[in-house]
């Protein structure tokens, strides 16, 4: 099956290893992946900052780039939510609706294609899943703690729990926000950092070795905080932070003993360096 | 000073912030359990929001119906265009009857109107009788939460306050004993009061009656003795029928504190029978009809003031109610107060990481975080965002719709970033780097690596194998 890969701008520029890992994973399961090179950004940072007109121009750009695909996989729950839930409110018409509804979050896409029942390899670590607010509450992937009675399935969780040896830890607050939130992270710096530090403490208490998420932007926040508090002599938060795609690529790599394309140099698999 | 600065001050006290966060999280957890026990919670939310939504489209009819029935029952109905008119009506009623002492149960509307200071300026003593409200009144500060006005204070601080104001033993911090002290102090004031003021949770068009819910019974006590009861109500608080109360009463206490029902649900319809008591209802607009005219934000008027969106908000829990400098803090406050006065509150819609949990807990399904997002757009267009912020964001967006520009800009920025000494690099982005390291900047972008990867001869890629049946666990 032919799928288009949407690599969010911050992954493209700051952590390309996530994109390479996703390619590896998708290809390993037989998907024919295309990366349309004209893609840039989904428009979310502009929308959340209040610049809807700019966001709209990027929405149109997204629609032009992905016009010809009926399966678009994005490596961020947040970007997927922007495209699927916000874009159609700003760009009227059936074309926009169709393209938006063909956009999927990475784990959501894999689970929809029954990948969770395949051999996903071995990853013998204690893993904390950081829930992405937008995957959870906009896309409805998973059950927010405040809506427990809904019992919605969580694709990221089902993938992770299918990996042999992987132990998902129980967090005190399973879905509290990391405090990133785009411009919020710098405009409301104090609260944003407090939110992130509280998340790290929760993972430490739960004994996570690895923190994983569908959204690397959340992990930038947590990693940045952890590394700095460690450098300043505060209680160290030593976690590896991996996008789910990176984690899957690593665990799949063990199956064939081939190394995956994610390497240190590419900003790939590193801890709180 | 805006929210950011006040929040920074609050957060600086790490212990208090942790304690505040956990106290409110505890309340939210109780809400979760209570909601979980109601099999049709979501249907109940649907029902309540449908009632509110339709009521908001027929406010004039509903209030006329209310007025007719209320008047027939002996209630006097007043209409106030704004806070000043409201205060003047209340003050006039008190003046005419030479009232000097008033007890008041909790009402966010009278906070909004600044009624206490208005009456005090007339020489009328106003005593807040809700324990939390009394505490903040004695401290001379506004409530920090709409349901738990003194949630920002610890027991010891309350003990100190009571020792100073009521002469209780110093270092009292047992909640029951503290409550006893307050109760004794309030008892005399209830007896002395010549008028009782209350808010209204739900006004009912069909009957001309209304409902006030409290956990302390102070609304009953405050209106049972005095010869005058004045109830103030916002224009949005009306529901069509008596039977519509059911979903709201089931939702309100559970959402607010996790209780199945508030301790007191007091129904009023006309003055006390067989007495000379007078009952006056003051219906207040104060900007509400303007909000009604804005479809993007109208639903916010459906708020039943349960406080659930405050308790769940990760920002509110870590910045405290006072950081909002507004009558109503938290997500709903950020929507309502910005509508009232965008210039003053322009920071509030940004005091939000858009996590969306407020929308999930709201019993009347107000799309709070989407309204906050919509407010950001409005504020930008109406000139409430700094020009440089707008310019730089729009410039970046302009570059981003041009793939070549985007690619070059990315390469250029990464190149600079990698060459700068790390400390200088961090100094350039202080708001990020004071507490956070920047991500490691890679040499190549994904798209560059992708090109390389495509150029390489197809090397064997790891192929996932179907898992043997017996090993599957998910
Ligand atoms: S907006 Fe909703 S959750 Fe918030 S106080 Fe009002 S009714 Fe409660």
XYZ file of C-alpha atoms and ligand atoms in Angstrom:
755
model
C 0.000 0.000 0.000
C 1.247 3.458 -0.928
C 1.383 5.938 1.901
C 2.653 9.484 2.133
C 4.793 10.334 5.123
C 4.344 13.730 6.731
C 7.400 14.590 8.798
C 6.640 17.607 11.025
C 9.025 20.525 10.556
C 10.651 20.185 13.980
C 11.383 16.497 13.349
C 12.748 17.340 9.919
C 15.068 19.957 11.364
C 15.864 18.752 14.860
C 15.402 15.005 15.091
C 15.539 13.480 11.613
C 16.131 10.052 13.147
C 12.430 9.850 13.953
C 11.590 10.132 10.265
C 14.161 7.507 9.296
C 12.920 5.182 12.000
C 9.364 5.605 10.755
C 10.469 4.772 7.213
C 12.135 1.617 8.495
C 9.094 0.552 10.454
C 6.591 1.261 7.704
C 8.699 -0.484 5.095
C 9.252 -3.440 7.393
C 5.524 -3.979 7.345
C 5.370 -3.748 3.610
C 4.102 -0.226 3.099
C 5.332 1.669 0.106
C 6.310 5.009 1.626
C 6.596 8.253 -0.299
C 7.944 11.468 1.190
C 6.586 14.406 -0.839
C 9.439 16.868 -0.635
C 7.385 20.020 -0.966
C 5.930 19.494 2.516
C 6.943 21.868 5.301
C 4.739 22.493 8.334
C 1.104 21.743 9.130
C 0.477 25.282 10.407
C -0.163 24.429 14.032
C 2.401 26.783 15.621
C 0.785 29.712 13.848
C -2.733 28.668 14.670
C -2.036 28.275 18.378
C -0.231 31.605 18.441
C -3.358 33.268 17.071
C -2.087 33.844 13.525
C -4.935 32.076 11.778
C -4.307 33.691 8.429
C -0.775 32.340 8.311
C -2.001 28.991 9.536
C -4.506 28.985 6.735
C -1.828 29.524 4.110
C 0.002 26.489 5.474
C -3.219 24.498 5.486
C -3.581 25.224 1.778
C 0.021 24.227 1.268
C -0.571 20.936 3.066
C -3.634 20.232 0.929
C -1.697 20.894 -2.281
C 1.180 18.665 -1.230
C -0.935 15.721 -0.119
C -3.741 16.046 -2.637
C -2.894 12.786 -4.432
C -2.651 10.500 -1.428
C -5.361 8.667 0.375
C -3.184 7.565 3.282
C -1.088 10.221 4.980
C 0.877 9.154 8.023
C 2.202 11.856 10.316
C 4.746 11.442 13.070
C 2.897 13.628 15.546
C -0.467 13.314 17.229
C -0.533 17.052 17.531
C 0.004 17.731 13.818
C -2.476 15.004 12.903
C -5.016 16.659 15.205
C -4.395 20.061 13.621
C -4.965 18.685 10.159
C -7.900 16.490 11.006
C -9.745 18.628 13.539
C -8.764 22.242 12.778
C -7.950 22.454 9.081
C -11.520 21.749 7.879
C -12.803 24.599 10.077
C -10.522 27.028 8.293
C -10.613 25.690 4.755
C -14.145 24.895 3.648
C -14.963 22.338 1.014
C -15.022 18.615 0.448
C -11.440 18.433 -0.836
C -10.094 19.759 2.459
C -12.357 17.445 4.397
C -11.243 14.421 2.425
C -7.515 15.087 2.709
C -7.877 15.908 6.392
C -9.710 12.681 7.063
C -6.982 10.690 5.304
C -4.366 11.976 7.727
C -3.398 9.561 10.484
C -1.163 9.540 13.479
C 1.631 6.973 13.097
C 0.496 4.483 15.789
C -3.124 4.880 14.813
C -2.229 3.984 11.255
C -0.171 0.946 12.242
C -2.839 -0.425 14.550
C -5.542 0.135 11.944
C -3.463 -2.114 9.675
C -3.204 -4.784 12.296
C 0.477 -4.260 12.977
C -0.020 -4.760 16.723
C -0.629 -8.451 16.111
C 2.675 -8.889 14.230
C 6.020 -9.730 15.700
C 7.286 -6.391 16.952
C 10.544 -7.662 18.341
C 12.048 -7.347 21.743
C 12.646 -4.302 23.925
C 13.515 -5.371 27.448
C 12.997 -2.061 29.261
C 10.653 -0.296 31.619
C 8.848 2.212 29.435
C 6.718 5.195 30.438
C 4.244 6.272 27.797
C 3.821 10.028 27.730
C 0.322 10.669 26.422
C 0.127 13.416 23.836
C -2.810 15.652 24.772
C -3.850 16.158 21.181
C -3.658 12.484 20.219
C -5.667 11.710 23.325
C -8.287 14.432 23.411
C -8.556 15.753 19.862
C -8.032 12.557 17.891
C -9.580 10.382 20.573
C -6.660 7.938 20.601
C -6.872 6.475 24.080
C -9.003 7.248 27.092
C -8.312 10.416 29.075
C -8.363 9.851 32.824
C -11.281 12.285 33.129
C -13.345 10.237 30.677
C -12.432 6.772 31.906
C -15.915 5.460 31.303
C -15.466 5.877 27.546
C -12.852 3.128 27.381
C -11.396 4.141 24.012
C -8.509 2.022 22.687
C -5.036 3.565 22.662
C -3.009 2.590 19.591
C 0.379 3.590 21.028
C -0.302 1.538 24.120
C -1.422 -1.506 22.141
C 1.708 -1.396 19.993
C 3.968 -1.058 23.010
C 2.277 -3.816 24.926
C 2.769 -6.151 21.954
C 6.541 -5.771 22.151
C 8.177 -8.627 23.980
C 10.035 -7.785 27.132
C 8.666 -4.264 27.229
C 7.163 -3.330 30.544
C 4.813 -0.347 30.593
C 5.017 1.499 33.906
C 2.036 2.892 35.793
C 2.180 6.633 36.245
C 0.452 8.476 39.071
C -1.024 10.823 36.467
C -1.382 8.924 33.251
C -2.127 11.855 31.003
C -1.054 15.146 32.555
C 0.234 17.647 30.014
C 4.038 18.048 29.698
C 3.678 21.820 29.460
C 5.107 22.256 25.972
C 2.165 23.760 24.092
C 4.117 25.642 21.391
C 4.560 29.341 22.187
C 3.087 28.574 25.601
C 6.411 26.976 26.555
C 8.211 30.313 26.332
C 5.407 32.760 27.063
C 4.309 30.934 30.208
C 7.802 29.703 30.927
C 7.447 29.277 34.679
C 4.299 27.166 34.611
C 5.424 25.270 31.533
C 8.655 24.166 33.191
C 6.879 23.242 36.426
C 4.517 21.044 34.428
C 7.394 19.281 32.698
C 9.389 18.766 35.884
C 6.327 17.244 37.526
C 6.048 14.776 34.648
C 9.694 13.795 35.016
C 9.249 13.233 38.734
C 6.254 11.021 38.043
C 8.271 8.915 35.588
C 11.101 8.689 38.062
C 8.721 7.470 40.752
C 7.267 4.904 38.375
C 10.743 3.678 37.432
C 10.673 4.485 33.720
C 13.957 3.869 31.945
C 12.607 5.066 28.644
C 9.967 7.723 28.052
C 8.197 7.365 24.771
C 5.504 9.369 23.056
C 3.750 9.850 19.759
C 4.979 13.445 19.916
C 8.621 14.379 19.959
C 7.801 17.996 20.846
C 6.654 16.817 24.290
C 9.904 14.887 24.580
C 11.991 17.934 23.612
C 10.402 19.683 26.566
C 11.012 16.796 28.970
C 14.488 16.080 27.670
C 15.509 19.723 27.815
C 14.309 20.022 31.403
C 15.831 16.751 32.522
C 19.205 17.484 30.995
C 19.403 20.983 32.434
C 18.317 20.021 35.925
C 20.913 17.276 35.822
C 23.600 19.661 34.653
C 22.780 22.058 37.469
C 23.228 19.343 40.053
C 19.528 18.871 40.807
C 18.230 15.311 41.176
C 19.098 13.732 37.859
C 16.408 12.588 35.547
C 18.055 9.914 33.476
C 15.714 8.667 30.850
C 16.098 7.795 27.230
C 13.470 9.678 25.300
C 12.232 7.980 22.169
C 9.485 8.645 19.725
C 7.363 5.488 19.396
C 8.728 5.129 15.847
C 12.290 5.091 17.170
C 11.411 2.585 19.841
C 9.687 0.308 17.325
C 12.563 0.590 14.885
C 14.964 -0.391 17.613
C 12.936 -3.353 18.753
C 12.321 -4.513 15.176
C 16.002 -4.174 14.362
C 16.702 -6.948 16.832
C 14.634 -9.366 14.759
C 16.860 -9.259 11.715
C 19.973 -8.152 13.590
C 20.223 -5.449 10.977
C 20.892 -2.080 12.394
C 18.251 0.465 11.647
C 19.029 3.708 10.042
C 18.711 5.680 13.217
C 22.103 6.796 14.353
C 23.566 9.095 16.929
C 24.664 11.614 14.356
C 21.155 12.020 13.046
C 19.874 13.146 16.348
C 18.429 9.697 16.686
C 18.642 7.554 19.737
C 20.207 9.484 22.485
C 19.327 9.971 26.074
C 19.434 13.120 28.155
C 22.729 14.194 26.629
C 1.484 42.646 35.851
C -0.099 39.912 33.788
C -0.696 36.226 34.336
C 2.837 35.238 33.337
C 4.498 37.320 35.992
C 2.049 36.437 38.721
C 2.318 32.765 37.817
C 6.086 33.037 37.998
C 5.797 34.381 41.532
C 3.429 31.577 42.520
C 5.595 28.845 41.015
C 8.685 30.214 42.755
C 7.293 28.759 45.971
C 7.844 25.140 44.986
C 6.234 23.593 48.053
C 3.104 25.680 47.895
C 2.744 25.012 44.189
C 3.040 21.268 44.733
C 0.563 21.374 47.565
C -1.916 23.509 45.594
C -1.618 21.231 42.588
C -2.208 18.130 44.660
C -5.144 19.573 46.602
C -6.957 20.391 43.364
C -5.944 17.150 41.700
C -7.524 15.358 44.634
C -10.794 17.180 43.977
C -10.588 16.314 40.317
C -10.006 12.650 41.148
C -13.109 12.677 43.282
C -14.985 14.121 40.334
C -13.684 11.301 38.130
C -14.921 8.668 40.562
C -18.307 10.321 40.929
C -18.711 10.652 37.153
C -17.679 7.034 36.742
C -20.511 5.905 38.985
C -23.178 7.500 36.816
C -23.823 5.073 33.967
C -25.062 7.719 31.559
C -22.698 10.522 32.406
C -22.142 11.485 28.788
C -25.870 11.425 28.053
C -26.426 13.633 31.071
C -23.862 16.101 29.729
C -25.616 16.047 26.359
C -28.938 16.713 27.997
C -27.646 19.589 30.124
C -25.810 21.263 27.279
C -28.862 20.941 25.014
C -31.052 22.638 27.621
C -28.564 25.477 28.061
C -28.023 25.872 24.364
C -31.685 26.191 23.620
C -32.350 28.394 26.670
C -29.703 30.818 25.429
C -31.666 31.291 22.222
C -34.817 32.349 24.058
C -33.648 34.358 27.045
C -36.135 37.229 26.629
C -39.129 34.861 26.523
C -37.870 32.803 29.446
C -37.239 35.816 31.667
C -40.611 37.325 30.824
C -42.202 34.047 31.828
C -40.114 34.021 34.984
C -41.065 37.575 35.841
C -44.744 36.841 35.385
C -44.720 33.812 37.675
C -42.340 35.328 40.186
C -44.448 38.461 40.477
C -47.573 36.376 40.948
C -45.794 34.620 43.824
C -44.991 37.961 45.462
C -41.386 38.359 44.308
C -40.259 41.778 43.087
C -38.173 41.531 39.907
C -35.550 44.150 38.978
C -33.476 44.485 35.830
C -29.905 45.768 35.872
C -28.028 46.656 32.725
C -24.605 46.580 34.360
C -22.725 46.189 37.633
C -23.405 49.762 38.702
C -27.144 49.459 38.169
C -27.145 46.196 40.085
C -25.268 47.676 43.018
C -27.490 50.732 43.033
C -30.672 48.631 43.053
C -29.396 46.533 45.970
C -28.099 49.560 47.857
C -31.407 51.372 47.254
C -33.429 48.506 48.687
C -31.216 48.413 51.759
C -31.179 52.198 52.160
C -34.962 52.461 51.967
C -35.307 49.951 54.770
C -32.453 51.405 56.842
C -30.571 48.127 56.719
C -27.107 48.357 58.297
C -26.132 44.687 58.504
C -26.226 42.212 55.656
C -25.235 38.575 55.404
C -24.380 37.215 51.993
C -23.979 33.653 50.777
C -21.607 32.829 47.974
C -22.265 34.595 44.701
C -19.700 35.100 41.958
C -22.006 37.676 40.383
C -21.792 40.026 43.366
C -17.994 39.561 43.251
C -18.094 40.518 39.588
C -20.139 43.625 40.421
C -17.959 44.632 43.355
C -21.044 44.786 45.563
C -19.281 44.461 48.911
C -17.176 47.559 48.540
C -20.128 49.478 47.094
C -22.253 48.711 50.141
C -19.420 49.260 52.592
C -18.938 52.718 51.118
C -22.570 53.355 52.104
C -21.787 52.315 55.638
C -23.505 48.950 55.340
C -21.712 45.983 56.871
C -21.555 42.962 54.545
C -20.572 39.607 55.985
C -19.775 36.732 53.667
C -21.142 33.620 55.311
C -19.612 30.896 53.180
C -16.596 29.797 55.210
C -14.132 30.124 52.355
C -15.541 33.501 51.337
C -15.403 34.689 54.926
C -11.751 33.744 55.098
C -10.813 35.673 51.979
C -13.015 38.564 53.065
C -11.128 38.804 56.350
C -7.863 38.705 54.455
C -9.064 41.457 52.158
C -8.499 39.435 49.009
C -10.736 38.066 46.264
C -11.653 34.365 46.087
C -9.066 32.270 44.231
C -11.557 29.631 43.107
C -15.240 29.791 42.239
C -16.250 26.865 44.435
C -13.466 26.810 47.029
C -12.635 30.487 47.513
C -9.782 29.922 49.983
C -8.185 26.870 48.355
C -4.908 28.783 48.057
C -4.529 28.880 51.847
C -3.189 26.253 54.184
C -4.831 25.420 57.493
C -2.146 27.064 59.581
C -2.640 30.327 57.718
C -6.342 30.172 58.463
C -5.587 29.440 62.121
C -3.412 32.550 62.275
C -6.085 34.643 60.621
C -8.775 33.456 63.021
C -6.525 34.050 66.009
C -6.049 37.617 64.833
C -9.636 38.327 63.772
C -11.702 36.203 66.119
C -9.394 35.788 69.070
C -9.166 32.009 68.803
C -6.208 30.117 70.221
C -3.078 30.632 68.137
C -1.709 27.688 66.110
C -5.117 26.088 65.729
C -5.077 23.984 62.583
C -7.675 21.307 63.070
C -10.372 21.802 60.402
C -13.257 20.963 62.743
C -12.062 23.336 65.445
C -11.423 26.070 62.901
C -14.919 25.630 61.521
C -16.325 25.859 65.051
C -14.569 29.145 65.635
C -15.979 30.569 62.423
C -19.431 29.205 63.152
C -19.557 30.838 66.586
C -18.396 34.105 65.114
C -20.938 33.961 62.291
C -23.884 32.957 64.462
C -24.231 36.431 65.987
C -23.940 38.054 62.629
C -26.721 35.896 61.209
C -28.910 36.974 64.129
C -28.071 40.634 63.709
C -28.562 40.790 59.930
C -31.542 42.743 58.615
C -31.142 41.412 55.086
C -29.845 38.251 53.439
C -28.212 38.337 50.007
C -27.788 35.261 47.848
C -26.880 34.328 44.329
C -28.979 32.028 42.185
C -27.795 28.803 40.618
C -30.887 28.136 38.540
C -33.877 30.364 37.873
C -36.901 28.497 36.567
C -39.097 30.223 34.007
C -42.038 27.896 34.445
C -42.435 28.572 38.170
C -40.791 31.919 38.805
C -38.816 30.159 41.493
C -35.108 29.598 41.866
C -32.576 27.264 43.423
C -29.493 28.036 45.485
C -27.079 25.223 46.292
C -24.607 25.345 49.170
C -22.705 22.884 51.280
C -22.965 24.879 54.455
C -26.624 25.810 54.624
C -25.609 29.428 54.916
C -28.008 30.567 52.211
C -30.940 29.115 54.159
C -29.810 30.527 57.439
C -29.072 33.933 55.935
C -32.520 34.225 54.381
C -34.579 32.515 57.080
C -34.390 35.269 59.672
C -34.136 38.693 58.024
C -37.161 40.448 56.618
C -35.478 41.055 53.283
C -33.971 38.578 50.815
C -32.272 39.916 47.705
C -31.116 37.387 45.125
C -28.844 38.478 42.288
C -28.754 36.484 39.090
C -26.891 36.679 35.799
C -28.920 36.812 32.621
C -27.732 33.356 31.583
C -28.903 31.422 34.619
C -32.403 30.590 33.508
C -33.791 27.183 32.574
C -37.253 26.598 31.135
C -38.808 24.034 33.419
C -38.670 22.612 36.901
C -37.870 19.184 35.510
C -34.791 20.591 33.775
C -33.230 20.938 37.198
C -32.606 17.223 37.465
C -29.692 16.859 35.041
C -28.046 20.018 36.371
C -28.279 19.067 40.012
C -26.907 15.626 39.214
C -24.005 17.121 37.269
C -23.166 20.116 39.409
C -22.059 18.613 42.716
C -20.357 15.646 41.090
C -18.383 17.924 38.783
C -17.570 20.387 41.540
C -16.440 18.205 44.426
C -17.334 14.627 43.586
C -20.344 14.695 45.912
C -23.497 13.021 44.622
C -25.455 16.106 45.602
C -24.729 19.321 47.473
C -25.630 19.252 51.153
C -28.300 21.915 50.705
C -30.414 22.467 47.632
C -32.689 25.341 48.584
C -35.755 26.144 46.528
C -37.261 29.627 46.758
C -40.540 30.758 45.273
C -41.864 34.023 46.569
C -41.242 35.410 50.056
C -41.533 33.209 53.131
C -45.193 32.359 53.617
C -47.045 33.821 56.606
C -44.409 36.474 57.126
C -43.697 40.047 56.210
C -40.529 39.050 54.364
C -39.829 40.644 51.024
C -38.101 38.794 48.182
C -36.353 40.710 45.418
C -34.603 39.226 42.394
C -32.120 41.376 40.461
C -31.439 40.157 36.935
C -28.076 41.394 35.688
C -26.770 41.704 32.145
C -23.351 43.292 32.618
C -21.953 42.293 29.225
C -23.742 38.978 28.891
C -26.038 39.997 26.062
C -22.990 41.142 24.141
C -21.386 37.742 24.544
C -24.657 36.223 23.417
C -24.178 38.039 20.125
C -20.862 36.289 19.470
C -21.549 32.800 18.150
C -17.941 31.663 18.651
C -18.145 32.265 22.395
C -21.860 32.194 23.191
C -21.833 28.710 24.700
C -19.613 29.945 27.518
C -22.783 31.492 28.944
C -23.999 27.973 29.714
C -21.461 27.694 32.540
C -22.946 26.420 35.803
C -19.868 27.473 37.813
C -18.944 23.989 38.979
C -15.223 24.725 38.919
C -14.282 21.395 37.319
C -12.369 23.108 34.538
C -10.261 24.922 37.134
C -9.492 21.735 39.047
C -8.384 19.859 35.973
C -6.382 22.705 34.447
C -2.648 22.003 34.798
C -1.947 25.718 34.541
C -4.510 26.807 37.127
C -3.289 24.159 39.557
C 0.233 25.511 39.240
C -0.423 29.219 39.123
C -3.247 29.769 41.609
C -6.483 31.646 41.093
C -5.060 35.053 41.896
C -2.605 34.863 39.008
C -5.541 35.478 36.671
C -6.373 38.861 38.268
C -9.981 38.274 37.376
C -13.223 37.499 39.181
C -13.357 34.080 37.576
C -10.032 32.325 37.068
C -9.124 29.199 35.133
C -10.264 28.193 31.655
C -13.826 29.530 31.889
C -12.567 32.743 33.464
C -10.075 33.186 30.649
C -12.934 32.996 28.157
C -15.421 35.170 30.042
C -13.047 37.819 31.337
C -11.409 38.255 27.955
C -14.834 38.879 26.456
C -15.504 41.473 29.102
C -12.248 43.336 28.712
C -9.839 42.071 26.040
C -7.202 44.719 26.612
C -6.750 43.911 30.290
C -6.952 40.150 29.927
C -5.160 39.609 26.627
C -2.687 37.215 28.278
C -5.329 34.872 29.643
C -6.178 32.937 26.470
C -2.454 32.201 26.256
C -2.248 30.876 29.809
C -3.168 27.495 28.414
C -1.214 24.634 26.860
C -4.350 23.542 24.955
C -4.347 20.134 26.654
C -8.130 20.076 26.348
C -9.006 18.436 29.654
C -11.247 21.390 30.612
C -13.480 20.615 27.664
C -13.610 16.953 28.698
C -14.780 17.670 32.236
C -17.213 20.496 31.541
C -20.671 19.199 32.464
C -22.356 21.453 29.920
C -19.842 20.720 27.162
C -18.470 24.201 26.636
C -15.623 23.765 24.128
C -13.364 25.730 26.441
C -9.968 25.118 24.880
C -11.287 25.735 21.400
C -12.765 29.009 22.604
C -9.406 29.970 24.089
C -7.805 29.182 20.758
C -10.433 31.275 18.986
C -9.732 34.134 21.389
C -6.066 34.104 20.414
C -7.069 34.652 16.808
C -9.399 37.504 17.770
C -6.787 39.154 19.958
C -4.216 39.062 17.186
C -6.629 40.672 14.725
C -7.794 43.335 17.154
C -4.276 44.532 17.876
C -3.794 42.989 21.307
C -0.650 41.076 20.343
C 2.717 42.825 20.107
C 3.532 43.886 16.559
C 6.967 42.216 16.531
C 5.394 38.918 17.574
C 2.911 39.066 14.760
C 5.528 40.178 12.261
C 8.011 37.423 13.058
C 5.418 34.663 13.135
C 3.920 35.745 9.847
C 7.338 36.072 8.268
C 8.189 32.515 9.247
C 4.855 31.287 7.877
C 5.528 33.184 4.648
C 8.837 31.366 4.304
C 7.291 28.026 5.259
C 4.822 27.972 2.384
C 7.828 28.154 0.072
C 9.579 24.770 0.309
C 12.906 26.034 -1.042
C 12.955 28.927 1.396
C 12.020 26.583 4.212
C 14.848 24.213 3.271
C 17.435 26.980 3.030
C 16.270 28.663 6.206
C 16.472 25.328 8.029
C 19.949 24.601 6.737
C 21.128 28.119 7.570
C 19.677 28.068 11.085
C 21.094 24.636 11.855
C 24.472 25.669 10.494
C 24.572 28.745 12.710
C 23.242 26.791 15.649
C 25.938 24.152 15.354
C 28.722 26.705 15.034
C 27.767 28.979 17.885
C 29.342 28.237 21.240
C 26.698 26.403 23.286
C 26.456 29.128 25.940
C 25.891 31.844 23.367
C 23.324 29.687 21.607
C 21.461 29.294 24.862
C 21.708 33.006 25.629
C 19.868 33.775 22.429
C 16.759 31.927 23.578
C 16.571 32.675 27.288
C 12.879 31.874 27.732
C 13.549 28.321 26.605
C 17.004 27.828 28.020
C 16.791 29.244 31.530
C 15.500 25.867 32.636
C 15.835 23.716 29.521
C 18.597 22.610 27.220
C 18.059 23.000 23.523
C 17.753 19.774 21.552
C 21.003 18.617 19.938
C 21.130 20.193 16.502
C 21.741 17.588 13.796
C 23.935 18.190 10.796
C 21.365 17.093 8.262
C 17.637 17.472 8.091
C 15.373 14.514 7.484
C 14.805 15.524 3.900
C 18.550 15.613 3.227
C 18.987 12.187 4.759
C 15.983 10.920 2.869
C 17.567 11.933 -0.426
C 20.746 10.124 0.497
C 18.767 7.095 1.513
C 16.940 7.073 -1.819
C 20.206 7.319 -3.724
C 21.690 4.297 -2.010
C 21.090 0.972 -3.715
C 18.081 -0.694 -2.093
C 19.706 -2.364 0.853
C 17.849 -5.100 2.606
C 15.592 -3.569 5.205
C 14.563 -5.285 8.360
C 11.492 -7.291 7.544
C 9.010 -7.886 10.265
C 7.999 -11.495 10.623
C 4.541 -12.613 11.572
C 4.717 -13.618 15.190
C 4.155 -17.273 16.040
C 0.644 -17.579 17.417
C 1.582 -18.778 20.887
C 3.731 -15.715 21.556
C 1.032 -13.152 20.935
C -0.077 -11.329 23.966
C -1.972 -8.393 22.608
S -17.047 26.096 32.201
Fe -17.925 24.085 32.546
S -16.409 23.057 33.854
Fe -15.918 25.244 33.943
S -17.002 26.003 35.726
Fe -18.371 26.314 33.979
S -19.640 24.492 33.926
Fe -17.915 23.997 35.236
